[in-house]
Amino acid sequence: MWKKIAQKEKGQALVEMALILPLLLLLVFGIIEFGRIFSAGLVVNHGAREGARLGAVGALDSAIVTRVQNTAVTLDTSQLSVTVTPTETDRKRGGEVRVRVRYPVVVFAPFISVFTGETVTVEGISVMRVE
């Protein structure tokens, strides 16, 4: 009797794997892509904070952009967009300097990019008072 039951279940494991594998892959690649995007967001925020701190002590805009690019060494700095407001000529003591850094993260997993799009733009903004 047990032999007859065992013979009827020969393809069961294969069918279960075929049903579960796409969901498992979606979960694993989703975790990996989220980690990449989150990491880029942390780097961008850190770069914005470093740039704002440099601007708060009176640095030029070109020095601020260079500092942000040097801080974001793990990213492709050619894709990094840095905006400093107000410009160095308009900054006054006691005012604020705002550094905005944007970076597009390319999503590699094709079935994840269906939900997020080809790129996800992360943004970091930091505002500090000029000393």
mmCIF file with all atom_site columns, C-alpha atoms in Angstrom:
data_model
loop_
_atom_site.group_PDB
_atom_site.id
_atom_site.type_symbol
_atom_site.label_atom_id
_atom_site.label_alt_id
_atom_site.label_comp_id
_atom_site.label_asym_id
_atom_site.label_entity_id
_atom_site.label_seq_id
_atom_site.pdbx_PDB_ins_code
_atom_site.Cartn_x
_atom_site.Cartn_y
_atom_site.Cartn_z
_atom_site.occupancy
_atom_site.B_iso_or_equiv
_atom_site.pdbx_formal_charge
_atom_site.auth_seq_id
_atom_site.auth_comp_id
_atom_site.auth_asym_id
_atom_site.auth_atom_id
_atom_site.pdbx_PDB_model_num
ATOM 1   C CA . MET A 1 1   ? 0.000  0.000  0.000   1.00 0.00 ? 1   MET A CA 1
ATOM 2   C CA . TRP A 1 2   ? 2.790  2.452  0.877   1.00 0.00 ? 2   TRP A CA 1
ATOM 3   C CA . LYS A 1 3   ? 4.526  1.667  -2.401  1.00 0.00 ? 3   LYS A CA 1
ATOM 4   C CA . LYS A 1 4   ? 1.472  2.754  -4.369  1.00 0.00 ? 4   LYS A CA 1
ATOM 5   C CA . ILE A 1 5   ? 1.293  6.077  -2.464  1.00 0.00 ? 5   ILE A CA 1
ATOM 6   C CA . ALA A 1 6   ? 5.034  6.689  -2.921  1.00 0.00 ? 6   ALA A CA 1
ATOM 7   C CA . GLN A 1 7   ? 4.814  5.997  -6.664  1.00 0.00 ? 7   GLN A CA 1
ATOM 8   C CA . LYS A 1 8   ? 2.061  8.613  -7.098  1.00 0.00 ? 8   LYS A CA 1
ATOM 9   C CA . GLU A 1 9   ? 4.215  11.389 -5.545  1.00 0.00 ? 9   GLU A CA 1
ATOM 10  C CA . LYS A 1 10  ? 7.334  11.144 -7.736  1.00 0.00 ? 10  LYS A CA 1
ATOM 11  C CA . GLY A 1 11  ? 7.070  14.633 -9.315  1.00 0.00 ? 11  GLY A CA 1
ATOM 12  C CA . GLN A 1 12  ? 5.765  16.426 -6.243  1.00 0.00 ? 12  GLN A CA 1
ATOM 13  C CA . ALA A 1 13  ? 9.067  18.022 -5.218  1.00 0.00 ? 13  ALA A CA 1
ATOM 14  C CA . LEU A 1 14  ? 9.683  19.307 -8.739  1.00 0.00 ? 14  LEU A CA 1
ATOM 15  C CA . VAL A 1 15  ? 6.251  20.937 -8.924  1.00 0.00 ? 15  VAL A CA 1
ATOM 16  C CA . GLU A 1 16  ? 6.651  22.537 -5.492  1.00 0.00 ? 16  GLU A CA 1
ATOM 17  C CA . MET A 1 17  ? 10.057 23.911 -6.458  1.00 0.00 ? 17  MET A CA 1
ATOM 18  C CA . ALA A 1 18  ? 8.669  25.303 -9.717  1.00 0.00 ? 18  ALA A CA 1
ATOM 19  C CA . LEU A 1 19  ? 5.951  27.124 -7.769  1.00 0.00 ? 19  LEU A CA 1
ATOM 20  C CA . ILE A 1 20  ? 8.181  28.505 -5.004  1.00 0.00 ? 20  ILE A CA 1
ATOM 21  C CA . LEU A 1 21  ? 11.398 29.340 -6.918  1.00 0.00 ? 21  LEU A CA 1
ATOM 22  C CA . PRO A 1 22  ? 10.131 32.523 -8.660  1.00 0.00 ? 22  PRO A CA 1
ATOM 23  C CA . LEU A 1 23  ? 8.909  33.950 -5.359  1.00 0.00 ? 23  LEU A CA 1
ATOM 24  C CA . LEU A 1 24  ? 12.165 33.032 -3.644  1.00 0.00 ? 24  LEU A CA 1
ATOM 25  C CA . LEU A 1 25  ? 14.250 34.656 -6.406  1.00 0.00 ? 25  LEU A CA 1
ATOM 26  C CA . LEU A 1 26  ? 12.085 37.782 -6.300  1.00 0.00 ? 26  LEU A CA 1
ATOM 27  C CA . LEU A 1 27  ? 12.620 38.015 -2.553  1.00 0.00 ? 27  LEU A CA 1
ATOM 28  C CA . VAL A 1 28  ? 16.399 37.467 -2.716  1.00 0.00 ? 28  VAL A CA 1
ATOM 29  C CA . PHE A 1 29  ? 17.007 39.896 -5.570  1.00 0.00 ? 29  PHE A CA 1
ATOM 30  C CA . GLY A 1 30  ? 14.660 42.421 -3.959  1.00 0.00 ? 30  GLY A CA 1
ATOM 31  C CA . ILE A 1 31  ? 16.734 42.326 -0.790  1.00 0.00 ? 31  ILE A CA 1
ATOM 32  C CA . ILE A 1 32  ? 19.949 42.768 -2.779  1.00 0.00 ? 32  ILE A CA 1
ATOM 33  C CA . GLU A 1 33  ? 18.606 45.722 -4.802  1.00 0.00 ? 33  GLU A CA 1
ATOM 34  C CA . PHE A 1 34  ? 17.161 47.377 -1.706  1.00 0.00 ? 34  PHE A CA 1
ATOM 35  C CA . GLY A 1 35  ? 20.555 47.064 -0.033  1.00 0.00 ? 35  GLY A CA 1
ATOM 36  C CA . ARG A 1 36  ? 22.303 48.685 -3.002  1.00 0.00 ? 36  ARG A CA 1
ATOM 37  C CA . ILE A 1 37  ? 19.815 51.570 -3.097  1.00 0.00 ? 37  ILE A CA 1
ATOM 38  C CA . PHE A 1 38  ? 19.958 52.063 0.672   1.00 0.00 ? 38  PHE A CA 1
ATOM 39  C CA . SER A 1 39  ? 23.768 52.055 0.616   1.00 0.00 ? 39  SER A CA 1
ATOM 40  C CA . ALA A 1 40  ? 23.844 54.675 -2.143  1.00 0.00 ? 40  ALA A CA 1
ATOM 41  C CA . GLY A 1 41  ? 21.363 56.762 -0.144  1.00 0.00 ? 41  GLY A CA 1
ATOM 42  C CA . LEU A 1 42  ? 23.613 56.669 2.909   1.00 0.00 ? 42  LEU A CA 1
ATOM 43  C CA . VAL A 1 43  ? 26.648 57.726 0.862   1.00 0.00 ? 43  VAL A CA 1
ATOM 44  C CA . VAL A 1 44  ? 24.697 60.564 -0.776  1.00 0.00 ? 44  VAL A CA 1
ATOM 45  C CA . ASN A 1 45  ? 23.419 61.825 2.594   1.00 0.00 ? 45  ASN A CA 1
ATOM 46  C CA . HIS A 1 46  ? 26.909 61.706 4.052   1.00 0.00 ? 46  HIS A CA 1
ATOM 47  C CA . GLY A 1 47  ? 28.286 63.613 1.071   1.00 0.00 ? 47  GLY A CA 1
ATOM 48  C CA . ALA A 1 48  ? 25.610 66.304 1.418   1.00 0.00 ? 48  ALA A CA 1
ATOM 49  C CA . ARG A 1 49  ? 26.406 66.674 5.112   1.00 0.00 ? 49  ARG A CA 1
ATOM 50  C CA . GLU A 1 50  ? 30.150 66.954 4.447   1.00 0.00 ? 50  GLU A CA 1
ATOM 51  C CA . GLY A 1 51  ? 29.564 69.529 1.720   1.00 0.00 ? 51  GLY A CA 1
ATOM 52  C CA . ALA A 1 52  ? 27.235 71.608 3.890   1.00 0.00 ? 52  ALA A CA 1
ATOM 53  C CA . ARG A 1 53  ? 29.742 71.587 6.721   1.00 0.00 ? 53  ARG A CA 1
ATOM 54  C CA . LEU A 1 54  ? 32.466 72.807 4.395   1.00 0.00 ? 54  LEU A CA 1
ATOM 55  C CA . GLY A 1 55  ? 30.144 75.509 3.047   1.00 0.00 ? 55  GLY A CA 1
ATOM 56  C CA . ALA A 1 56  ? 29.270 76.590 6.571   1.00 0.00 ? 56  ALA A CA 1
ATOM 57  C CA . VAL A 1 57  ? 32.885 77.444 7.292   1.00 0.00 ? 57  VAL A CA 1
ATOM 58  C CA . GLY A 1 58  ? 33.211 79.588 4.164   1.00 0.00 ? 58  GLY A CA 1
ATOM 59  C CA . ALA A 1 59  ? 34.513 77.323 1.394   1.00 0.00 ? 59  ALA A CA 1
ATOM 60  C CA . LEU A 1 60  ? 34.000 77.974 -2.303  1.00 0.00 ? 60  LEU A CA 1
ATOM 61  C CA . ASP A 1 61  ? 31.365 76.063 -4.273  1.00 0.00 ? 61  ASP A CA 1
ATOM 62  C CA . SER A 1 62  ? 34.020 74.224 -6.270  1.00 0.00 ? 62  SER A CA 1
ATOM 63  C CA . ALA A 1 63  ? 35.624 73.007 -3.031  1.00 0.00 ? 63  ALA A CA 1
ATOM 64  C CA . ILE A 1 64  ? 32.225 71.840 -1.773  1.00 0.00 ? 64  ILE A CA 1
ATOM 65  C CA . VAL A 1 65  ? 31.572 69.848 -4.964  1.00 0.00 ? 65  VAL A CA 1
ATOM 66  C CA . THR A 1 66  ? 35.041 68.320 -4.763  1.00 0.00 ? 66  THR A CA 1
ATOM 67  C CA . ARG A 1 67  ? 34.495 67.322 -1.123  1.00 0.00 ? 67  ARG A CA 1
ATOM 68  C CA . VAL A 1 68  ? 31.169 65.687 -1.971  1.00 0.00 ? 68  VAL A CA 1
ATOM 69  C CA . GLN A 1 69  ? 32.764 63.761 -4.848  1.00 0.00 ? 69  GLN A CA 1
ATOM 70  C CA . ASN A 1 70  ? 35.668 62.663 -2.638  1.00 0.00 ? 70  ASN A CA 1
ATOM 71  C CA . THR A 1 71  ? 33.234 61.507 0.030   1.00 0.00 ? 71  THR A CA 1
ATOM 72  C CA . ALA A 1 72  ? 31.221 59.447 -2.464  1.00 0.00 ? 72  ALA A CA 1
ATOM 73  C CA . VAL A 1 73  ? 34.119 57.290 -3.658  1.00 0.00 ? 73  VAL A CA 1
ATOM 74  C CA . THR A 1 74  ? 31.959 54.139 -3.867  1.00 0.00 ? 74  THR A CA 1
ATOM 75  C CA . LEU A 1 75  ? 29.640 55.803 -6.416  1.00 0.00 ? 75  LEU A CA 1
ATOM 76  C CA . ASP A 1 76  ? 30.178 56.850 -10.021 1.00 0.00 ? 76  ASP A CA 1
ATOM 77  C CA . THR A 1 77  ? 30.987 60.524 -9.459  1.00 0.00 ? 77  THR A CA 1
ATOM 78  C CA . SER A 1 78  ? 30.203 61.404 -13.073 1.00 0.00 ? 78  SER A CA 1
ATOM 79  C CA . GLN A 1 79  ? 26.538 60.638 -12.292 1.00 0.00 ? 79  GLN A CA 1
ATOM 80  C CA . LEU A 1 80  ? 26.559 62.667 -9.070  1.00 0.00 ? 80  LEU A CA 1
ATOM 81  C CA . SER A 1 81  ? 24.608 65.935 -9.163  1.00 0.00 ? 81  SER A CA 1
ATOM 82  C CA . VAL A 1 82  ? 25.591 68.527 -6.532  1.00 0.00 ? 82  VAL A CA 1
ATOM 83  C CA . THR A 1 83  ? 23.685 71.798 -6.057  1.00 0.00 ? 83  THR A CA 1
ATOM 84  C CA . VAL A 1 84  ? 24.855 74.432 -3.567  1.00 0.00 ? 84  VAL A CA 1
ATOM 85  C CA . THR A 1 85  ? 22.517 77.313 -2.630  1.00 0.00 ? 85  THR A CA 1
ATOM 86  C CA . PRO A 1 86  ? 23.038 80.136 -2.121  1.00 0.00 ? 86  PRO A CA 1
ATOM 87  C CA . THR A 1 87  ? 26.175 80.636 -4.199  1.00 0.00 ? 87  THR A CA 1
ATOM 88  C CA . GLU A 1 88  ? 29.421 81.609 -2.503  1.00 0.00 ? 88  GLU A CA 1
ATOM 89  C CA . THR A 1 89  ? 28.908 85.313 -3.314  1.00 0.00 ? 89  THR A CA 1
ATOM 90  C CA . ASP A 1 90  ? 25.439 85.396 -1.711  1.00 0.00 ? 90  ASP A CA 1
ATOM 91  C CA . ARG A 1 91  ? 26.316 83.595 1.541   1.00 0.00 ? 91  ARG A CA 1
ATOM 92  C CA . LYS A 1 92  ? 26.258 85.723 4.654   1.00 0.00 ? 92  LYS A CA 1
ATOM 93  C CA . ARG A 1 93  ? 27.302 84.947 8.173   1.00 0.00 ? 93  ARG A CA 1
ATOM 94  C CA . GLY A 1 94  ? 24.314 83.656 10.121  1.00 0.00 ? 94  GLY A CA 1
ATOM 95  C CA . GLY A 1 95  ? 22.560 82.583 6.914   1.00 0.00 ? 95  GLY A CA 1
ATOM 96  C CA . GLU A 1 96  ? 22.166 79.048 5.670   1.00 0.00 ? 96  GLU A CA 1
ATOM 97  C CA . VAL A 1 97  ? 23.954 76.960 3.089   1.00 0.00 ? 97  VAL A CA 1
ATOM 98  C CA . ARG A 1 98  ? 22.029 74.110 1.465   1.00 0.00 ? 98  ARG A CA 1
ATOM 99  C CA . VAL A 1 99  ? 23.745 71.241 -0.346  1.00 0.00 ? 99  VAL A CA 1
ATOM 100 C CA . ARG A 1 100 ? 21.596 68.912 -2.436  1.00 0.00 ? 100 ARG A CA 1
ATOM 101 C CA . VAL A 1 101 ? 23.131 65.741 -3.842  1.00 0.00 ? 101 VAL A CA 1
ATOM 102 C CA . ARG A 1 102 ? 21.303 63.432 -6.269  1.00 0.00 ? 102 ARG A CA 1
ATOM 103 C CA . TYR A 1 103 ? 22.429 60.104 -7.669  1.00 0.00 ? 103 TYR A CA 1
ATOM 104 C CA . PRO A 1 104 ? 20.618 57.656 -9.998  1.00 0.00 ? 104 PRO A CA 1
ATOM 105 C CA . VAL A 1 105 ? 21.008 54.026 -8.955  1.00 0.00 ? 105 VAL A CA 1
ATOM 106 C CA . VAL A 1 106 ? 20.610 51.574 -11.834 1.00 0.00 ? 106 VAL A CA 1
ATOM 107 C CA . VAL A 1 107 ? 18.456 48.567 -10.926 1.00 0.00 ? 107 VAL A CA 1
ATOM 108 C CA . PHE A 1 108 ? 20.078 45.411 -12.328 1.00 0.00 ? 108 PHE A CA 1
ATOM 109 C CA . ALA A 1 109 ? 17.467 42.732 -11.609 1.00 0.00 ? 109 ALA A CA 1
ATOM 110 C CA . PRO A 1 110 ? 15.009 42.810 -14.534 1.00 0.00 ? 110 PRO A CA 1
ATOM 111 C CA . PHE A 1 111 ? 11.998 41.589 -12.604 1.00 0.00 ? 111 PHE A CA 1
ATOM 112 C CA . ILE A 1 112 ? 12.635 44.121 -9.809  1.00 0.00 ? 112 ILE A CA 1
ATOM 113 C CA . SER A 1 113 ? 12.927 46.994 -12.296 1.00 0.00 ? 113 SER A CA 1
ATOM 114 C CA . VAL A 1 114 ? 9.342  46.266 -13.357 1.00 0.00 ? 114 VAL A CA 1
ATOM 115 C CA . PHE A 1 115 ? 8.260  47.632 -9.965  1.00 0.00 ? 115 PHE A CA 1
ATOM 116 C CA . THR A 1 116 ? 10.877 50.374 -9.475  1.00 0.00 ? 116 THR A CA 1
ATOM 117 C CA . GLY A 1 117 ? 11.808 51.463 -12.998 1.00 0.00 ? 117 GLY A CA 1
ATOM 118 C CA . GLU A 1 118 ? 15.233 51.309 -14.639 1.00 0.00 ? 118 GLU A CA 1
ATOM 119 C CA . THR A 1 119 ? 16.763 53.774 -12.157 1.00 0.00 ? 119 THR A CA 1
ATOM 120 C CA . VAL A 1 120 ? 15.963 54.926 -8.646  1.00 0.00 ? 120 VAL A CA 1
ATOM 121 C CA . THR A 1 121 ? 17.181 58.421 -7.789  1.00 0.00 ? 121 THR A CA 1
ATOM 122 C CA . VAL A 1 122 ? 18.414 58.872 -4.239  1.00 0.00 ? 122 VAL A CA 1
ATOM 123 C CA . GLU A 1 123 ? 18.733 62.362 -2.813  1.00 0.00 ? 123 GLU A CA 1
ATOM 124 C CA . GLY A 1 124 ? 20.456 63.874 0.161   1.00 0.00 ? 124 GLY A CA 1
ATOM 125 C CA . ILE A 1 125 ? 19.879 67.434 1.389   1.00 0.00 ? 125 ILE A CA 1
ATOM 126 C CA . SER A 1 126 ? 21.767 69.071 4.206   1.00 0.00 ? 126 SER A CA 1
ATOM 127 C CA . VAL A 1 127 ? 21.321 72.601 5.543   1.00 0.00 ? 127 VAL A CA 1
ATOM 128 C CA . MET A 1 128 ? 23.763 74.284 7.927   1.00 0.00 ? 128 MET A CA 1
ATOM 129 C CA . ARG A 1 129 ? 24.155 77.768 9.309   1.00 0.00 ? 129 ARG A CA 1
ATOM 130 C CA . VAL A 1 130 ? 27.100 79.754 7.970   1.00 0.00 ? 130 VAL A CA 1
ATOM 131 C CA . GLU A 1 131 ? 29.612 80.485 10.733  1.00 0.00 ? 131 GLU A CA 1
#
